[in-house]
């Protein structure tokens, strides 16, 4: 399993989409994972469209997250074999945050992006530009 120290994090809703980004470096360099989903004009998740995963290499796939587990300052994200192969990432990766509150917020945002039918998203979970 690979560990990533998260030094850059964002959860943003704007322009018809919601995005969560986790990065190793504040400049955008290094390993990062971006999860995004289109929104309806009313701001709810466009459940007819899958969410998208993207990496620092430019690799992208639709769907693929099997599980997101929160444990204090750590989020463990497990993806399908197909997503791991397409993205060039391990099937399981731990993202370590410096703050448990931020980790919990990002966990909720990711859970909603991946499966909006199973969870609700408070308005304050995502920043707005």
PDB file of N, CA, C and O in Angstrom, residues 45-121:
ATOM      1  N   UNK A  45     -26.285  16.291  -7.600  1.00  0.00           N
ATOM      2  CA  UNK A  45     -25.420  15.458  -8.426  1.00  0.00           C
ATOM      3  C   UNK A  45     -26.179  14.955  -9.645  1.00  0.00           C
ATOM      4  O   UNK A  45     -27.326  14.551  -9.560  1.00  0.00           O
ATOM      5  N   UNK A  46     -25.509  14.996 -10.777  1.00  0.00           N
ATOM      6  CA  UNK A  46     -26.082  14.448 -12.004  1.00  0.00           C
ATOM      7  C   UNK A  46     -25.841  12.942 -11.974  1.00  0.00           C
ATOM      8  O   UNK A  46     -24.836  12.446 -12.478  1.00  0.00           O
ATOM      9  N   UNK A  47     -26.741  12.208 -11.339  1.00  0.00           N
ATOM     10  CA  UNK A  47     -26.528  10.778 -11.122  1.00  0.00           C
ATOM     11  C   UNK A  47     -26.573   9.968 -12.409  1.00  0.00           C
ATOM     12  O   UNK A  47     -26.174   8.812 -12.417  1.00  0.00           O
ATOM     13  N   UNK A  48     -27.044  10.558 -13.493  1.00  0.00           N
ATOM     14  CA  UNK A  48     -27.028   9.844 -14.764  1.00  0.00           C
ATOM     15  C   UNK A  48     -25.617   9.807 -15.355  1.00  0.00           C
ATOM     16  O   UNK A  48     -25.346   9.039 -16.262  1.00  0.00           O
ATOM     17  N   UNK A  49     -24.735  10.634 -14.824  1.00  0.00           N
ATOM     18  CA  UNK A  49     -23.344  10.682 -15.280  1.00  0.00           C
ATOM     19  C   UNK A  49     -22.430  10.145 -14.175  1.00  0.00           C
ATOM     20  O   UNK A  49     -22.591  10.496 -13.018  1.00  0.00           O
ATOM     21  N   UNK A  50     -21.461   9.297 -14.535  1.00  0.00           N
ATOM     22  CA  UNK A  50     -20.538   8.805 -13.500  1.00  0.00           C
ATOM     23  C   UNK A  50     -19.557   9.889 -13.068  1.00  0.00           C
ATOM     24  O   UNK A  50     -19.335  10.860 -13.789  1.00  0.00           O
ATOM     25  N   UNK A  51     -18.996   9.707 -11.899  1.00  0.00           N
ATOM     26  CA  UNK A  51     -17.928  10.593 -11.458  1.00  0.00           C
ATOM     27  C   UNK A  51     -16.655  10.199 -12.206  1.00  0.00           C
ATOM     28  O   UNK A  51     -16.573   9.116 -12.794  1.00  0.00           O
ATOM     29  N   UNK A  52     -15.677  11.078 -12.175  1.00  0.00           N
ATOM     30  CA  UNK A  52     -14.430  10.847 -12.893  1.00  0.00           C
ATOM     31  C   UNK A  52     -13.256  10.931 -11.935  1.00  0.00           C
ATOM     32  O   UNK A  52     -13.226  11.790 -11.048  1.00  0.00           O
ATOM     33  N   UNK A  53     -12.296  10.050 -12.113  1.00  0.00           N
ATOM     34  CA  UNK A  53     -11.036  10.073 -11.377  1.00  0.00           C
ATOM     35  C   UNK A  53      -9.936  10.495 -12.340  1.00  0.00           C
ATOM     36  O   UNK A  53      -9.894  10.008 -13.476  1.00  0.00           O
ATOM     37  N   UNK A  54      -9.055  11.382 -11.880  1.00  0.00           N
ATOM     38  CA  UNK A  54      -7.928  11.822 -12.697  1.00  0.00           C
ATOM     39  C   UNK A  54      -6.680  11.854 -11.829  1.00  0.00           C
ATOM     40  O   UNK A  54      -6.766  12.089 -10.624  1.00  0.00           O
ATOM     41  N   UNK A  55      -5.528  11.672 -12.463  1.00  0.00           N
ATOM     42  CA  UNK A  55      -4.264  11.690 -11.730  1.00  0.00           C
ATOM     43  C   UNK A  55      -3.311  12.721 -12.318  1.00  0.00           C
ATOM     44  O   UNK A  55      -3.585  13.326 -13.348  1.00  0.00           O
ATOM     45  N   UNK A  56      -2.180  12.874 -11.668  1.00  0.00           N
ATOM     46  CA  UNK A  56      -1.159  13.820 -12.093  1.00  0.00           C
ATOM     47  C   UNK A  56      -0.571  13.472 -13.454  1.00  0.00           C
ATOM     48  O   UNK A  56       0.004  14.321 -14.112  1.00  0.00           O
ATOM     49  N   UNK A  57      -0.714  12.235 -13.909  1.00  0.00           N
ATOM     50  CA  UNK A  57      -0.186  11.849 -15.223  1.00  0.00           C
ATOM     51  C   UNK A  57      -1.127  12.239 -16.353  1.00  0.00           C
ATOM     52  O   UNK A  57      -0.786  12.100 -17.514  1.00  0.00           O
ATOM     53  N   UNK A  58      -2.341  12.679 -15.978  1.00  0.00           N
ATOM     54  CA  UNK A  58      -3.346  12.992 -16.987  1.00  0.00           C
ATOM     55  C   UNK A  58      -4.279  11.830 -17.256  1.00  0.00           C
ATOM     56  O   UNK A  58      -5.230  11.956 -18.028  1.00  0.00           O
ATOM     57  N   UNK A  59      -4.021  10.688 -16.638  1.00  0.00           N
ATOM     58  CA  UNK A  59      -4.890   9.525 -16.811  1.00  0.00           C
ATOM     59  C   UNK A  59      -6.246   9.798 -16.177  1.00  0.00           C
ATOM     60  O   UNK A  59      -6.330  10.436 -15.123  1.00  0.00           O
ATOM     61  N   UNK A  60      -7.312   9.330 -16.826  1.00  0.00           N
ATOM     62  CA  UNK A  60      -8.672   9.561 -16.359  1.00  0.00           C
ATOM     63  C   UNK A  60      -9.504   8.306 -16.564  1.00  0.00           C
ATOM     64  O   UNK A  60      -9.319   7.587 -17.531  1.00  0.00           O
ATOM     65  N   UNK A  61     -10.414   8.062 -15.642  1.00  0.00           N
ATOM     66  CA  UNK A  61     -11.383   6.973 -15.821  1.00  0.00           C
ATOM     67  C   UNK A  61     -12.695   7.372 -15.160  1.00  0.00           C
ATOM     68  O   UNK A  61     -12.727   8.225 -14.280  1.00  0.00           O
ATOM     69  N   UNK A  62     -13.756   6.749 -15.614  1.00  0.00           N
ATOM     70  CA  UNK A  62     -15.069   6.977 -15.012  1.00  0.00           C
ATOM     71  C   UNK A  62     -15.295   5.922 -13.950  1.00  0.00           C
ATOM     72  O   UNK A  62     -15.136   4.724 -14.199  1.00  0.00           O
ATOM     73  N   UNK A  63     -15.673   6.376 -12.759  1.00  0.00           N
ATOM     74  CA  UNK A  63     -15.953   5.457 -11.660  1.00  0.00           C
ATOM     75  C   UNK A  63     -14.706   4.722 -11.206  1.00  0.00           C
ATOM     76  O   UNK A  63     -13.581   5.102 -11.523  1.00  0.00           O
ATOM     77  N   UNK A  64     -14.928   3.689 -10.412  1.00  0.00           N
ATOM     78  CA  UNK A  64     -13.821   2.838 -10.000  1.00  0.00           C
ATOM     79  C   UNK A  64     -13.521   2.797  -8.517  1.00  0.00           C
ATOM     80  O   UNK A  64     -12.780   1.928  -8.063  1.00  0.00           O
ATOM     81  N   UNK A  65     -14.073   3.735  -7.732  1.00  0.00           N
ATOM     82  CA  UNK A  65     -13.802   3.703  -6.293  1.00  0.00           C
ATOM     83  C   UNK A  65     -14.628   2.594  -5.660  1.00  0.00           C
ATOM     84  O   UNK A  65     -15.838   2.550  -5.807  1.00  0.00           O
ATOM     85  N   UNK A  66     -13.963   1.704  -4.975  1.00  0.00           N
ATOM     86  CA  UNK A  66     -14.645   0.613  -4.281  1.00  0.00           C
ATOM     87  C   UNK A  66     -14.974   0.971  -2.831  1.00  0.00           C
ATOM     88  O   UNK A  66     -15.989   0.580  -2.303  1.00  0.00           O
ATOM     89  N   UNK A  67     -14.062   1.729  -2.195  1.00  0.00           N
ATOM     90  CA  UNK A  67     -14.250   2.025  -0.776  1.00  0.00           C
ATOM     91  C   UNK A  67     -13.398   3.217  -0.375  1.00  0.00           C
ATOM     92  O   UNK A  67     -12.297   3.402  -0.882  1.00  0.00           O
ATOM     93  N   UNK A  68     -13.939   4.023   0.532  1.00  0.00           N
ATOM     94  CA  UNK A  68     -13.192   5.123   1.144  1.00  0.00           C
ATOM     95  C   UNK A  68     -13.371   4.973   2.645  1.00  0.00           C
ATOM     96  O   UNK A  68     -14.489   5.022   3.157  1.00  0.00           O
ATOM     97  N   UNK A  69     -12.270   4.770   3.344  1.00  0.00           N
ATOM     98  CA  UNK A  69     -12.314   4.543   4.784  1.00  0.00           C
ATOM     99  C   UNK A  69     -11.584   5.681   5.493  1.00  0.00           C
ATOM    100  O   UNK A  69     -10.445   6.003   5.154  1.00  0.00           O
ATOM    101  N   UNK A  70     -12.253   6.285   6.467  1.00  0.00           N
ATOM    102  CA  UNK A  70     -11.657   7.363   7.256  1.00  0.00           C
ATOM    103  C   UNK A  70     -11.197   6.816   8.599  1.00  0.00           C
ATOM    104  O   UNK A  70     -11.907   6.047   9.239  1.00  0.00           O
ATOM    105  N   UNK A  71     -10.012   7.228   9.012  1.00  0.00           N
ATOM    106  CA  UNK A  71      -9.477   6.839  10.316  1.00  0.00           C
ATOM    107  C   UNK A  71      -8.596   7.979  10.825  1.00  0.00           C
ATOM    108  O   UNK A  71      -7.410   8.055  10.481  1.00  0.00           O
ATOM    109  N   UNK A  72      -9.214   8.890  11.563  1.00  0.00           N
ATOM    110  CA  UNK A  72      -8.462  10.031  12.090  1.00  0.00           C
ATOM    111  C   UNK A  72      -7.970  10.938  10.982  1.00  0.00           C
ATOM    112  O   UNK A  72      -8.766  11.506  10.248  1.00  0.00           O
ATOM    113  N   UNK A  73      -6.656  11.053  10.826  1.00  0.00           N
ATOM    114  CA  UNK A  73      -6.075  11.914   9.807  1.00  0.00           C
ATOM    115  C   UNK A  73      -5.809  11.174   8.492  1.00  0.00           C
ATOM    116  O   UNK A  73      -5.205  11.716   7.580  1.00  0.00           O
ATOM    117  N   UNK A  74      -6.275   9.945   8.382  1.00  0.00           N
ATOM    118  CA  UNK A  74      -5.995   9.130   7.205  1.00  0.00           C
ATOM    119  C   UNK A  74      -7.270   8.722   6.474  1.00  0.00           C
ATOM    120  O   UNK A  74      -8.236   8.291   7.085  1.00  0.00           O
ATOM    121  N   UNK A  75      -7.238   8.881   5.151  1.00  0.00           N
ATOM    122  CA  UNK A  75      -8.275   8.316   4.291  1.00  0.00           C
ATOM    123  C   UNK A  75      -7.616   7.238   3.448  1.00  0.00           C
ATOM    124  O   UNK A  75      -6.571   7.472   2.838  1.00  0.00           O
ATOM    125  N   UNK A  76      -8.223   6.059   3.444  1.00  0.00           N
ATOM    126  CA  UNK A  76      -7.747   4.986   2.580  1.00  0.00           C
ATOM    127  C   UNK A  76      -8.753   4.863   1.443  1.00  0.00           C
ATOM    128  O   UNK A  76      -9.945   4.692   1.685  1.00  0.00           O
ATOM    129  N   UNK A  77      -8.251   4.988   0.226  1.00  0.00           N
ATOM    130  CA  UNK A  77      -9.111   4.878  -0.952  1.00  0.00           C
ATOM    131  C   UNK A  77      -8.715   3.612  -1.700  1.00  0.00           C
ATOM    132  O   UNK A  77      -7.551   3.431  -2.067  1.00  0.00           O
ATOM    133  N   UNK A  78      -9.715   2.755  -1.902  1.00  0.00           N
ATOM    134  CA  UNK A  78      -9.512   1.516  -2.655  1.00  0.00           C
ATOM    135  C   UNK A  78     -10.262   1.625  -3.973  1.00  0.00           C
ATOM    136  O   UNK A  78     -11.440   1.988  -3.987  1.00  0.00           O
ATOM    137  N   UNK A  79      -9.568   1.341  -5.064  1.00  0.00           N
ATOM    138  CA  UNK A  79     -10.176   1.405  -6.393  1.00  0.00           C
ATOM    139  C   UNK A  79     -10.183   0.011  -7.014  1.00  0.00           C
ATOM    140  O   UNK A  79      -9.458  -0.885  -6.576  1.00  0.00           O
ATOM    141  N   UNK A  80     -10.990  -0.150  -8.033  1.00  0.00           N
ATOM    142  CA  UNK A  80     -11.063  -1.426  -8.739  1.00  0.00           C
ATOM    143  C   UNK A  80      -9.750  -1.694  -9.466  1.00  0.00           C
ATOM    144  O   UNK A  80      -8.957  -0.779  -9.725  1.00  0.00           O
ATOM    145  N   UNK A  81      -9.521  -2.953  -9.803  1.00  0.00           N
ATOM    146  CA  UNK A  81      -8.322  -3.310 -10.558  1.00  0.00           C
ATOM    147  C   UNK A  81      -8.266  -2.549 -11.876  1.00  0.00           C
ATOM    148  O   UNK A  81      -7.213  -2.069 -12.282  1.00  0.00           O
ATOM    149  N   UNK A  82      -9.421  -2.429 -12.538  1.00  0.00           N
ATOM    150  CA  UNK A  82      -9.470  -1.723 -13.815  1.00  0.00           C
ATOM    151  C   UNK A  82      -9.116  -0.256 -13.689  1.00  0.00           C
ATOM    152  O   UNK A  82      -8.378   0.293 -14.506  1.00  0.00           O
ATOM    153  N   UNK A  83      -9.654   0.397 -12.643  1.00  0.00           N
ATOM    154  CA  UNK A  83      -9.334   1.811 -12.418  1.00  0.00           C
ATOM    155  C   UNK A  83      -7.853   1.967 -12.086  1.00  0.00           C
ATOM    156  O   UNK A  83      -7.194   2.881 -12.588  1.00  0.00           O
ATOM    157  N   UNK A  84      -7.324   1.087 -11.257  1.00  0.00           N
ATOM    158  CA  UNK A  84      -5.908   1.151 -10.889  1.00  0.00           C
ATOM    159  C   UNK A  84      -5.030   1.012 -12.131  1.00  0.00           C
ATOM    160  O   UNK A  84      -4.063   1.764 -12.304  1.00  0.00           O
ATOM    161  N   UNK A  85      -5.381   0.087 -12.997  1.00  0.00           N
ATOM    162  CA  UNK A  85      -4.605  -0.126 -14.219  1.00  0.00           C
ATOM    163  C   UNK A  85      -4.691   1.094 -15.145  1.00  0.00           C
ATOM    164  O   UNK A  85      -3.683   1.581 -15.642  1.00  0.00           O
ATOM    165  N   UNK A  86      -5.904   1.607 -15.351  1.00  0.00           N
ATOM    166  CA  UNK A  86      -6.099   2.771 -16.227  1.00  0.00           C
ATOM    167  C   UNK A  86      -5.372   3.995 -15.698  1.00  0.00           C
ATOM    168  O   UNK A  86      -4.753   4.740 -16.457  1.00  0.00           O
ATOM    169  N   UNK A  87      -5.436   4.211 -14.385  1.00  0.00           N
ATOM    170  CA  UNK A  87      -4.842   5.399 -13.775  1.00  0.00           C
ATOM    171  C   UNK A  87      -3.359   5.246 -13.453  1.00  0.00           C
ATOM    172  O   UNK A  87      -2.677   6.231 -13.184  1.00  0.00           O
ATOM    173  N   UNK A  88      -2.880   3.997 -13.433  1.00  0.00           N
ATOM    174  CA  UNK A  88      -1.486   3.762 -13.080  1.00  0.00           C
ATOM    175  C   UNK A  88      -1.207   3.990 -11.608  1.00  0.00           C
ATOM    176  O   UNK A  88      -0.145   4.498 -11.234  1.00  0.00           O
ATOM    177  N   UNK A  89      -2.193   3.647 -10.767  1.00  0.00           N
ATOM    178  CA  UNK A  89      -2.053   3.821  -9.321  1.00  0.00           C
ATOM    179  C   UNK A  89      -2.267   2.474  -8.634  1.00  0.00           C
ATOM    180  O   UNK A  89      -2.827   1.560  -9.228  1.00  0.00           O
ATOM    181  N   UNK A  90      -1.858   2.356  -7.359  1.00  0.00           N
ATOM    182  CA  UNK A  90      -2.138   1.123  -6.634  1.00  0.00           C
ATOM    183  C   UNK A  90      -3.634   0.978  -6.345  1.00  0.00           C
ATOM    184  O   UNK A  90      -4.368   1.966  -6.309  1.00  0.00           O
ATOM    185  N   UNK A  91      -4.059  -0.238  -6.140  1.00  0.00           N
ATOM    186  CA  UNK A  91      -5.459  -0.520  -5.811  1.00  0.00           C
ATOM    187  C   UNK A  91      -5.835   0.124  -4.481  1.00  0.00           C
ATOM    188  O   UNK A  91      -6.981   0.518  -4.281  1.00  0.00           O
ATOM    189  N   UNK A  92      -4.885   0.258  -3.592  1.00  0.00           N
ATOM    190  CA  UNK A  92      -5.139   0.853  -2.279  1.00  0.00           C
ATOM    191  C   UNK A  92      -4.076   1.890  -1.982  1.00  0.00           C
ATOM    192  O   UNK A  92      -2.886   1.619  -2.113  1.00  0.00           O
ATOM    193  N   UNK A  93      -4.527   3.075  -1.582  1.00  0.00           N
ATOM    194  CA  UNK A  93      -3.596   4.154  -1.260  1.00  0.00           C
ATOM    195  C   UNK A  93      -4.126   4.892  -0.037  1.00  0.00           C
ATOM    196  O   UNK A  93      -5.306   5.169   0.058  1.00  0.00           O
ATOM    197  N   UNK A  94      -3.217   5.217   0.897  1.00  0.00           N
ATOM    198  CA  UNK A  94      -3.572   6.007   2.083  1.00  0.00           C
ATOM    199  C   UNK A  94      -3.168   7.452   1.856  1.00  0.00           C
ATOM    200  O   UNK A  94      -2.044   7.731   1.451  1.00  0.00           O
ATOM    201  N   UNK A  95      -4.096   8.345   2.164  1.00  0.00           N
ATOM    202  CA  UNK A  95      -3.850   9.780   2.089  1.00  0.00           C
ATOM    203  C   UNK A  95      -3.841  10.295   3.517  1.00  0.00           C
ATOM    204  O   UNK A  95      -4.835  10.194   4.216  1.00  0.00           O
ATOM    205  N   UNK A  96      -2.713  10.857   3.950  1.00  0.00           N
ATOM    206  CA  UNK A  96      -2.564  11.349   5.320  1.00  0.00           C
ATOM    207  C   UNK A  96      -2.655  12.872   5.333  1.00  0.00           C
ATOM    208  O   UNK A  96      -1.943  13.546   4.606  1.00  0.00           O
ATOM    209  N   UNK A  97      -3.534  13.379   6.191  1.00  0.00           N
ATOM    210  CA  UNK A  97      -3.773  14.810   6.340  1.00  0.00           C
ATOM    211  C   UNK A  97      -3.124  15.295   7.631  1.00  0.00           C
ATOM    212  O   UNK A  97      -2.915  14.515   8.556  1.00  0.00           O
ATOM    213  N   UNK A  98      -2.867  16.577   7.728  1.00  0.00           N
ATOM    214  CA  UNK A  98      -2.305  17.121   8.961  1.00  0.00           C
ATOM    215  C   UNK A  98      -3.399  17.438   9.974  1.00  0.00           C
ATOM    216  O   UNK A  98      -3.106  17.692  11.135  1.00  0.00           O
ATOM    217  N   UNK A  99      -4.659  17.410   9.555  1.00  0.00           N
ATOM    218  CA  UNK A  99      -5.779  17.807  10.404  1.00  0.00           C
ATOM    219  C   UNK A  99      -6.938  16.818  10.242  1.00  0.00           C
ATOM    220  O   UNK A  99      -7.422  16.599   9.130  1.00  0.00           O
ATOM    221  N   UNK A 100      -7.404  16.258  11.343  1.00  0.00           N
ATOM    222  CA  UNK A 100      -8.502  15.277  11.308  1.00  0.00           C
ATOM    223  C   UNK A 100      -9.815  15.897  10.851  1.00  0.00           C
ATOM    224  O   UNK A 100     -10.636  15.233  10.214  1.00  0.00           O
ATOM    225  N   UNK A 101     -10.029  17.174  11.154  1.00  0.00           N
ATOM    226  CA  UNK A 101     -11.253  17.853  10.722  1.00  0.00           C
ATOM    227  C   UNK A 101     -11.301  17.964   9.205  1.00  0.00           C
ATOM    228  O   UNK A 101     -12.334  17.735   8.582  1.00  0.00           O
ATOM    229  N   UNK A 102     -10.177  18.304   8.605  1.00  0.00           N
ATOM    230  CA  UNK A 102     -10.097  18.390   7.144  1.00  0.00           C
ATOM    231  C   UNK A 102     -10.285  16.995   6.542  1.00  0.00           C
ATOM    232  O   UNK A 102     -11.020  16.826   5.560  1.00  0.00           O
ATOM    233  N   UNK A 103      -9.662  15.993   7.124  1.00  0.00           N
ATOM    234  CA  UNK A 103      -9.815  14.620   6.622  1.00  0.00           C
ATOM    235  C   UNK A 103     -11.274  14.187   6.663  1.00  0.00           C
ATOM    236  O   UNK A 103     -11.779  13.588   5.710  1.00  0.00           O
ATOM    237  N   UNK A 104     -11.979  14.508   7.740  1.00  0.00           N
ATOM    238  CA  UNK A 104     -13.395  14.136   7.859  1.00  0.00           C
ATOM    239  C   UNK A 104     -14.242  14.867   6.825  1.00  0.00           C
ATOM    240  O   UNK A 104     -15.144  14.285   6.214  1.00  0.00           O
ATOM    241  N   UNK A 105     -13.962  16.144   6.616  1.00  0.00           N
ATOM    242  CA  UNK A 105     -14.695  16.928   5.604  1.00  0.00           C
ATOM    243  C   UNK A 105     -14.486  16.349   4.211  1.00  0.00           C
ATOM    244  O   UNK A 105     -15.426  16.177   3.439  1.00  0.00           O
ATOM    245  N   UNK A 106     -13.238  16.037   3.882  1.00  0.00           N
ATOM    246  CA  UNK A 106     -12.932  15.493   2.560  1.00  0.00           C
ATOM    247  C   UNK A 106     -13.533  14.097   2.405  1.00  0.00           C
ATOM    248  O   UNK A 106     -14.016  13.735   1.330  1.00  0.00           O
ATOM    249  N   UNK A 107     -13.550  13.317   3.464  1.00  0.00           N
ATOM    250  CA  UNK A 107     -14.185  12.002   3.412  1.00  0.00           C
ATOM    251  C   UNK A 107     -15.656  12.140   3.039  1.00  0.00           C
ATOM    252  O   UNK A 107     -16.170  11.432   2.169  1.00  0.00           O
ATOM    253  N   UNK A 108     -16.363  13.063   3.685  1.00  0.00           N
ATOM    254  CA  UNK A 108     -17.784  13.281   3.381  1.00  0.00           C
ATOM    255  C   UNK A 108     -17.977  13.752   1.949  1.00  0.00           C
ATOM    256  O   UNK A 108     -18.892  13.318   1.255  1.00  0.00           O
ATOM    257  N   UNK A 109     -17.131  14.661   1.502  1.00  0.00           N
ATOM    258  CA  UNK A 109     -17.239  15.177   0.135  1.00  0.00           C
ATOM    259  C   UNK A 109     -16.996  14.069  -0.880  1.00  0.00           C
ATOM    260  O   UNK A 109     -17.740  13.936  -1.860  1.00  0.00           O
ATOM    261  N   UNK A 110     -15.981  13.256  -0.646  1.00  0.00           N
ATOM    262  CA  UNK A 110     -15.693  12.145  -1.564  1.00  0.00           C
ATOM    263  C   UNK A 110     -16.817  11.121  -1.574  1.00  0.00           C
ATOM    264  O   UNK A 110     -17.206  10.620  -2.631  1.00  0.00           O
ATOM    265  N   UNK A 111     -17.343  10.800  -0.388  1.00  0.00           N
ATOM    266  CA  UNK A 111     -18.445   9.834  -0.307  1.00  0.00           C
ATOM    267  C   UNK A 111     -19.635  10.310  -1.124  1.00  0.00           C
ATOM    268  O   UNK A 111     -20.284   9.527  -1.825  1.00  0.00           O
ATOM    269  N   UNK A 112     -19.920  11.614  -1.051  1.00  0.00           N
ATOM    270  CA  UNK A 112     -21.034  12.166  -1.821  1.00  0.00           C
ATOM    271  C   UNK A 112     -20.747  12.150  -3.316  1.00  0.00           C
ATOM    272  O   UNK A 112     -21.607  11.802  -4.116  1.00  0.00           O
ATOM    273  N   UNK A 113     -19.527  12.510  -3.716  1.00  0.00           N
ATOM    274  CA  UNK A 113     -19.185  12.500  -5.137  1.00  0.00           C
ATOM    275  C   UNK A 113     -19.280  11.106  -5.737  1.00  0.00           C
ATOM    276  O   UNK A 113     -19.764  10.925  -6.844  1.00  0.00           O
ATOM    277  N   UNK A 114     -18.822  10.125  -4.988  1.00  0.00           N
ATOM    278  CA  UNK A 114     -18.800   8.750  -5.483  1.00  0.00           C
ATOM    279  C   UNK A 114     -20.197   8.138  -5.508  1.00  0.00           C
ATOM    280  O   UNK A 114     -20.543   7.408  -6.434  1.00  0.00           O
ATOM    281  N   UNK A 115     -21.017   8.446  -4.502  1.00  0.00           N
ATOM    282  CA  UNK A 115     -22.358   7.854  -4.442  1.00  0.00           C
ATOM    283  C   UNK A 115     -23.347   8.830  -3.823  1.00  0.00           C
ATOM    284  O   UNK A 115     -23.703   8.714  -2.654  1.00  0.00           O
ATOM    285  N   UNK A 116     -23.806   9.813  -4.596  1.00  0.00           N
ATOM    286  CA  UNK A 116     -24.681  10.856  -4.043  1.00  0.00           C
ATOM    287  C   UNK A 116     -26.028  10.333  -3.561  1.00  0.00           C
ATOM    288  O   UNK A 116     -26.673  10.975  -2.734  1.00  0.00           O
ATOM    289  N   UNK A 117     -26.446   9.179  -4.029  1.00  0.00           N
ATOM    290  CA  UNK A 117     -27.728   8.625  -3.592  1.00  0.00           C
ATOM    291  C   UNK A 117     -27.658   8.095  -2.164  1.00  0.00           C
ATOM    292  O   UNK A 117     -28.675   7.982  -1.488  1.00  0.00           O
ATOM    293  N   UNK A 118     -26.467   7.779  -1.682  1.00  0.00           N
ATOM    294  CA  UNK A 118     -26.315   7.190  -0.355  1.00  0.00           C
ATOM    295  C   UNK A 118     -25.984   8.197   0.727  1.00  0.00           C
ATOM    296  O   UNK A 118     -25.954   7.851   1.899  1.00  0.00           O
ATOM    297  N   UNK A 119     -25.689   9.421   0.343  1.00  0.00           N
ATOM    298  CA  UNK A 119     -25.340  10.413   1.361  1.00  0.00           C
ATOM    299  C   UNK A 119     -25.822  11.794   0.922  1.00  0.00           C
ATOM    300  O   UNK A 119     -26.096  12.019  -0.241  1.00  0.00           O
ATOM    301  N   UNK A 120     -25.917  12.676   1.886  1.00  0.00           N
ATOM    302  CA  UNK A 120     -26.305  14.053   1.578  1.00  0.00           C
ATOM    303  C   UNK A 120     -25.087  14.946   1.741  1.00  0.00           C
ATOM    304  O   UNK A 120     -24.146  14.598   2.448  1.00  0.00           O
ATOM    305  N   UNK A 121     -25.127  16.069   1.096  1.00  0.00           N
ATOM    306  CA  UNK A 121     -23.992  16.966   1.173  1.00  0.00           C
ATOM    307  C   UNK A 121     -24.442  18.319   1.723  1.00  0.00           C
ATOM    308  O   UNK A 121     -25.281  18.975   1.131  1.00  0.00           O
TER     309      UNK A 121
END
